[in-house]
Short mmCIF file of C-alpha atoms in Angstrom, two decimals:
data_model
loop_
_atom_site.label_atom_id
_atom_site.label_comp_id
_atom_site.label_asym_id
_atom_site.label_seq_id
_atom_site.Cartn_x
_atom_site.Cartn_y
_atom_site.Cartn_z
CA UNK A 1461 32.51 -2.16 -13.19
CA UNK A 1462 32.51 -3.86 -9.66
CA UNK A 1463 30.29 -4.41 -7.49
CA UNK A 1464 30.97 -2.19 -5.17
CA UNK A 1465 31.14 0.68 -8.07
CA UNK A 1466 27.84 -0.78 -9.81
CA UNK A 1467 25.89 -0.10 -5.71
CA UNK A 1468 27.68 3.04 -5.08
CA UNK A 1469 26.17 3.97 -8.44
CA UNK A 1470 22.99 3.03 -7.91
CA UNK A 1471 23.18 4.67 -4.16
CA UNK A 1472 24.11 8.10 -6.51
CA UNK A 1473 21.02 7.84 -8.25
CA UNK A 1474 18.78 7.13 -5.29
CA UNK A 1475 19.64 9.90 -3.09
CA UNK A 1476 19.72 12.69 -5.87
CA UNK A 1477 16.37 11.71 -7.97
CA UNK A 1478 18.05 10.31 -11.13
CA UNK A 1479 15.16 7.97 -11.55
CA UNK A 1480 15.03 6.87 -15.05
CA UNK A 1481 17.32 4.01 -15.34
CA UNK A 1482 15.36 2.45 -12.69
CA UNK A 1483 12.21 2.36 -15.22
CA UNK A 1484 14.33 0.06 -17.49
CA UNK A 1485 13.74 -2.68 -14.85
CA UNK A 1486 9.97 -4.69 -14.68
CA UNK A 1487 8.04 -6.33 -12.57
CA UNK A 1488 5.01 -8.06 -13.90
CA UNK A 1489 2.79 -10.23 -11.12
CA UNK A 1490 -0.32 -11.90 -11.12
CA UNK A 1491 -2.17 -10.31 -8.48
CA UNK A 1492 -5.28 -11.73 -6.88
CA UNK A 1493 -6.87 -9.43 -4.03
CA UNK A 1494 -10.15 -7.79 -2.97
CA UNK A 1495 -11.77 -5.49 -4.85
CA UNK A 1496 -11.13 -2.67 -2.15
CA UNK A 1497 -7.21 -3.25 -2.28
CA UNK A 1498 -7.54 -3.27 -6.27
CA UNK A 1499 -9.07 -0.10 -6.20
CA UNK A 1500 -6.28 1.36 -4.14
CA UNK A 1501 -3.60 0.40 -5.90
CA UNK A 1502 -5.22 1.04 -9.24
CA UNK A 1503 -4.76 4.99 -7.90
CA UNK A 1504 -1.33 4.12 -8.77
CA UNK A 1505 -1.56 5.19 -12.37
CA UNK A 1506 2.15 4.56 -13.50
CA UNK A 1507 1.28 0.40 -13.97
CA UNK A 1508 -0.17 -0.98 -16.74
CA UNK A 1509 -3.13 -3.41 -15.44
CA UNK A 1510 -5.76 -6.19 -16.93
CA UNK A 1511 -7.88 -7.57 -15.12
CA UNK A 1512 -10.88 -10.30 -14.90
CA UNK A 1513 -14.03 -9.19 -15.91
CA UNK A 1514 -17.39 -10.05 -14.72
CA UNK A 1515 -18.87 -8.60 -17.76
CA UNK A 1516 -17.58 -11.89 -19.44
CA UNK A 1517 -16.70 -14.40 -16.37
CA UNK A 1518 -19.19 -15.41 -14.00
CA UNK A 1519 -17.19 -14.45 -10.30
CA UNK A 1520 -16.42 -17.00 -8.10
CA UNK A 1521 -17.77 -16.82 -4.18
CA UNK A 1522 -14.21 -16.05 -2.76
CA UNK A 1523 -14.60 -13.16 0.31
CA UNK A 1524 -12.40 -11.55 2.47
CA UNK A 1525 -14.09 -12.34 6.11
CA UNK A 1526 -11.71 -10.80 8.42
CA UNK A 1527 -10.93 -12.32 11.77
CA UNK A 1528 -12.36 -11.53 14.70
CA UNK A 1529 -9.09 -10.47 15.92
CA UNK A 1530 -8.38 -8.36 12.82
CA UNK A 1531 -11.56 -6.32 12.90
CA UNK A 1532 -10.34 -2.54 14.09
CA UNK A 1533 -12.49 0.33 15.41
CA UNK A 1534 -13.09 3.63 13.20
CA UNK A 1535 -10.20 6.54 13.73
CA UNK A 1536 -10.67 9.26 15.96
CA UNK A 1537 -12.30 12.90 13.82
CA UNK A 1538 -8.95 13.90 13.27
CA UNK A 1539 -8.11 11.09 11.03
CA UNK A 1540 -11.44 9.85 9.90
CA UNK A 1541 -9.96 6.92 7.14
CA UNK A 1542 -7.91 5.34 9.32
CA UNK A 1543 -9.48 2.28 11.86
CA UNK A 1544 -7.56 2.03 14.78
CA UNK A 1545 -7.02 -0.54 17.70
CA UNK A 1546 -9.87 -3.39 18.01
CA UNK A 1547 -13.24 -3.95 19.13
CA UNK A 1548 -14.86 -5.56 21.93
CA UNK A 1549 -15.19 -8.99 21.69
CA UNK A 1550 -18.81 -9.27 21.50
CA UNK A 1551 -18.68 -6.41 18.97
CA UNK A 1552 -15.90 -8.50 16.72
CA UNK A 1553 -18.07 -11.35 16.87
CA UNK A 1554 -21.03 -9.90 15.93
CA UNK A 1555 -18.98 -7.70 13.26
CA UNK A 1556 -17.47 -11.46 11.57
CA UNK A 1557 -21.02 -12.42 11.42
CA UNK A 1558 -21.86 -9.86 9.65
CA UNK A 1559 -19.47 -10.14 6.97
CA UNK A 1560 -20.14 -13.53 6.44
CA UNK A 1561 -24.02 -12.92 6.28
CA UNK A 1562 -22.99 -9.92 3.91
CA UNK A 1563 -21.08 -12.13 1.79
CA UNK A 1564 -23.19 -15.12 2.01
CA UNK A 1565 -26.29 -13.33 0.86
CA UNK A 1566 -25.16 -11.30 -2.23
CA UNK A 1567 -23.99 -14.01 -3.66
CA UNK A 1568 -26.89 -15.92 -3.37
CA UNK A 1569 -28.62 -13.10 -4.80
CA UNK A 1570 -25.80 -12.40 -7.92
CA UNK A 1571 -26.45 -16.37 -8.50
CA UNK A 1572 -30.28 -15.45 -8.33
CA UNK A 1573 -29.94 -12.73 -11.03
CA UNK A 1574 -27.81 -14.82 -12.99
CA UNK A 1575 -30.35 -17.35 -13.40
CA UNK A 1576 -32.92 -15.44 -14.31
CA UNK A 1577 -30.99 -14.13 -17.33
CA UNK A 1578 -30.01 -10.83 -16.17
CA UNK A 1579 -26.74 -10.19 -17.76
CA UNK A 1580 -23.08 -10.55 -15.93
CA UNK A 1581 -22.32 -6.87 -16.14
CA UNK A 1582 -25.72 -5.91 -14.59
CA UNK A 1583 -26.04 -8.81 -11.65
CA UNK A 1584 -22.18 -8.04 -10.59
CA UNK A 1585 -23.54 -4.74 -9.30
CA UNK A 1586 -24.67 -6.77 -6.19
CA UNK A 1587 -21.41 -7.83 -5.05
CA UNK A 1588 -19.20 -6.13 -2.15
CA UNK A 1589 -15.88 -4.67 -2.62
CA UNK A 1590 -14.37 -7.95 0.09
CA UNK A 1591 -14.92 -10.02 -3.30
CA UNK A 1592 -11.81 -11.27 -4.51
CA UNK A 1593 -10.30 -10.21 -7.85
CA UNK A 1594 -7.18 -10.73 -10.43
CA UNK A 1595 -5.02 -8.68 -12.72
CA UNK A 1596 -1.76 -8.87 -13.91
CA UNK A 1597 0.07 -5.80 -13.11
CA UNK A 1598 3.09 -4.85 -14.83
CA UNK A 1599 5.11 -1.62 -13.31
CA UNK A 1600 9.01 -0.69 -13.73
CA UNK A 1601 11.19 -0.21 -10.50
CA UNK A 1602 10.59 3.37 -10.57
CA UNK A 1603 7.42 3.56 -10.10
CA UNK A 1604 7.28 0.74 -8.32
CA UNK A 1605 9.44 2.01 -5.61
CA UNK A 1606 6.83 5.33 -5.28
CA UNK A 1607 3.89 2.53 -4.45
CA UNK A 1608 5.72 1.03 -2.01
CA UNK A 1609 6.93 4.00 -0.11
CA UNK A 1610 3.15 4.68 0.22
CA UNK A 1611 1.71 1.57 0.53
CA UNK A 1612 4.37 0.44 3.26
CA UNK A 1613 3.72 3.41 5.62
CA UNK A 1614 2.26 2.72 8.88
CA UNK A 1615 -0.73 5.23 7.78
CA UNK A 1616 -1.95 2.81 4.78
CA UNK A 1617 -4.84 0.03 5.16
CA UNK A 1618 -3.49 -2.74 7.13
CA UNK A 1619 -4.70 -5.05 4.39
CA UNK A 1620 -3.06 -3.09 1.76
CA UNK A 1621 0.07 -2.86 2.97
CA UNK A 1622 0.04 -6.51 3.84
CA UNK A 1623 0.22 -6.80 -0.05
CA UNK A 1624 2.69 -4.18 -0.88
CA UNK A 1625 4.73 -6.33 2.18
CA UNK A 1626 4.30 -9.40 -0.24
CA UNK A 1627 5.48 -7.18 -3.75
CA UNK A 1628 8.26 -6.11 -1.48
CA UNK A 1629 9.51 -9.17 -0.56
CA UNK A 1630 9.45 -10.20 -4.39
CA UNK A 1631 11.00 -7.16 -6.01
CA UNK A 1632 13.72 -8.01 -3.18
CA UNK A 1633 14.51 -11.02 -4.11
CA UNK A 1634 14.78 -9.74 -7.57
CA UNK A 1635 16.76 -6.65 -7.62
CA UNK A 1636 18.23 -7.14 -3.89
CA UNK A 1637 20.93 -4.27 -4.47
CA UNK A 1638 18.07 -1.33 -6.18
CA UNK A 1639 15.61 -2.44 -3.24
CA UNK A 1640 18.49 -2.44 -0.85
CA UNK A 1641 19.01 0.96 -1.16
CA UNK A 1642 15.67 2.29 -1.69
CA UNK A 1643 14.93 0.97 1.76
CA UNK A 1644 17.71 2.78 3.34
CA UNK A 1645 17.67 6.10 1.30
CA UNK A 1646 13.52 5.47 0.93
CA UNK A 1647 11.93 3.75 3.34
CA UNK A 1648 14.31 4.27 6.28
CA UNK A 1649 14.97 7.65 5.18
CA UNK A 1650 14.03 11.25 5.53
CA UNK A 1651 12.78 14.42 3.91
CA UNK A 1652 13.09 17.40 5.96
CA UNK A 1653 11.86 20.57 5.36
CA UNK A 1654 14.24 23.70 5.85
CA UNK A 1655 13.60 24.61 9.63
CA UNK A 1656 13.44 21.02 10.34
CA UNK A 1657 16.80 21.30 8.69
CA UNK A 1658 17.54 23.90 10.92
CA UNK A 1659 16.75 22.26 13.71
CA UNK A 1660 19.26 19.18 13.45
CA UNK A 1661 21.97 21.82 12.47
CA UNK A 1662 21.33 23.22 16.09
CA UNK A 1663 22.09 19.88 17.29
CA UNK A 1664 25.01 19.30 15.60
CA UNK A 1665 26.27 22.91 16.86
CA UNK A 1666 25.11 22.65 20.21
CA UNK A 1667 23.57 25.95 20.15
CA UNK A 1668 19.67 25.46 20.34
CA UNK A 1669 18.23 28.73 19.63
CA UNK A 1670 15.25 30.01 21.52
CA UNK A 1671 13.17 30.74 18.85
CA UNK A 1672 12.98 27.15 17.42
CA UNK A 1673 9.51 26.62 16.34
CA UNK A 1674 7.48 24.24 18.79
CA UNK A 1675 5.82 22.79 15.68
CA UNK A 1676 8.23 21.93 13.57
CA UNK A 1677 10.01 19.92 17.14
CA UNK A 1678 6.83 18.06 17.40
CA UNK A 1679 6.76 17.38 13.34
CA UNK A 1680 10.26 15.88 13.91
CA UNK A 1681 9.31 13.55 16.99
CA UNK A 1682 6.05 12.82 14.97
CA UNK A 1683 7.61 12.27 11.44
CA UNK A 1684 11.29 10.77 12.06
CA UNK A 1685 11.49 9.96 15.62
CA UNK A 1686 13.58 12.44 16.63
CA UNK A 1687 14.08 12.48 20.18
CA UNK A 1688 13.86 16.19 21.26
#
């Protein structure tokens, strides 16, 4: 087989769903994140995982203190997980303090615990979710390529898909023609429903019909950037 065969192959199997010779490639990383970004992408239950525990390792003080700069504002109602634009700068620097103090203090108070005998897996329950953890995290291309199309998507923590940016970049490097083309039939792709179909076929014929659903024109400009 060429190369050219061996990519148009691949391209085949991309676009219509065939997705099981992907799973006979592997990653396997050794991951080290916060505890909130673990938890995310432990929802990703197609990976095996191991990680550290602090039943049996005492956790080191390492905290993600976000920069003043990085600290966002809570979303609007309508999207109430998502923390938009940034904060005033008295309100970021007051904010950074905060997390410092926060992570400054329960650790002082897990060390506390720990020396007055209370057990690992009892004096961890003081610690915040910015604490940093490890696992080794071993996923197949497949699946690996269903993370990333969520985890890269504008709507995904910041900090989150910072990491998924970083397991990109690897897998990349790795398998550059598989990752090649699930960015362009993926990640630069799109799924459209029927009378979004319907819509570009109007286009294409010239003949936009009256009756053209105003929603699904604004789910287009919204979704794929379809100038309308």
């Amino acid at each position: 087989k060429t190369h050219r065969e061996d990519r148009a192959l691949i391209r085949h199997l991309m676009r219509l769903g065939h997705t099981s010779p992907f799973e006979m490639l592997e990653l396997k990383l050794h991951i080290k994140a916060t505890i909130f970004e673990a938890r995310q992408i432990v929802r990703h239950r197609t990976a095996s995982w191991n990680e550290v525990s602090a039943r049996y390792s005492e956790m080191p003080a390492e905290f993600w203190i976000p920069d003043e700069g990085d600290i966002r504002a809570q979303g609007s109602s309508a999207n109430k997980q998502e923390g938009v634009g940034g904060l005033s700068e008295e309100a970021a620097d007051r904010a950074h303090w905060l997390f410092e103090r926060s992570a400054k203090e329960s650790y002082a108070l897990y060390q506390e615990l720990l020396a007055s005998g209370v057990a690992r897996e009892q004096a961890r329950a003081v610690l915040p979710v910015g604490l940093y953890t490890e696992w080794y995290w071993k996923i197949d291309a497949n699946n690996l390529m269903k993370f990333l199309a969520l985890r890269l998507d504008g709507h995904a923590q910041k900090e989150t898909r910072d990491l998924a940016d970083a397991i990109y970049a690897i897998a990349l490097d790795l398998w550059p023609v598989v990752m090649g083309e699930f960015k362009s039939c993926v990640l630069d792709g799109a799924k459209l429903t029927g009378s979004q179909l319907d819509v570009i076929r109007s286009f294409i014929r010239q003949d936009w019909p009256e009756s053209t659903p105003t929603a699904d024109i604004l789910e287009l400009r919204h979704q794929q950037g379809v100038q309308v």
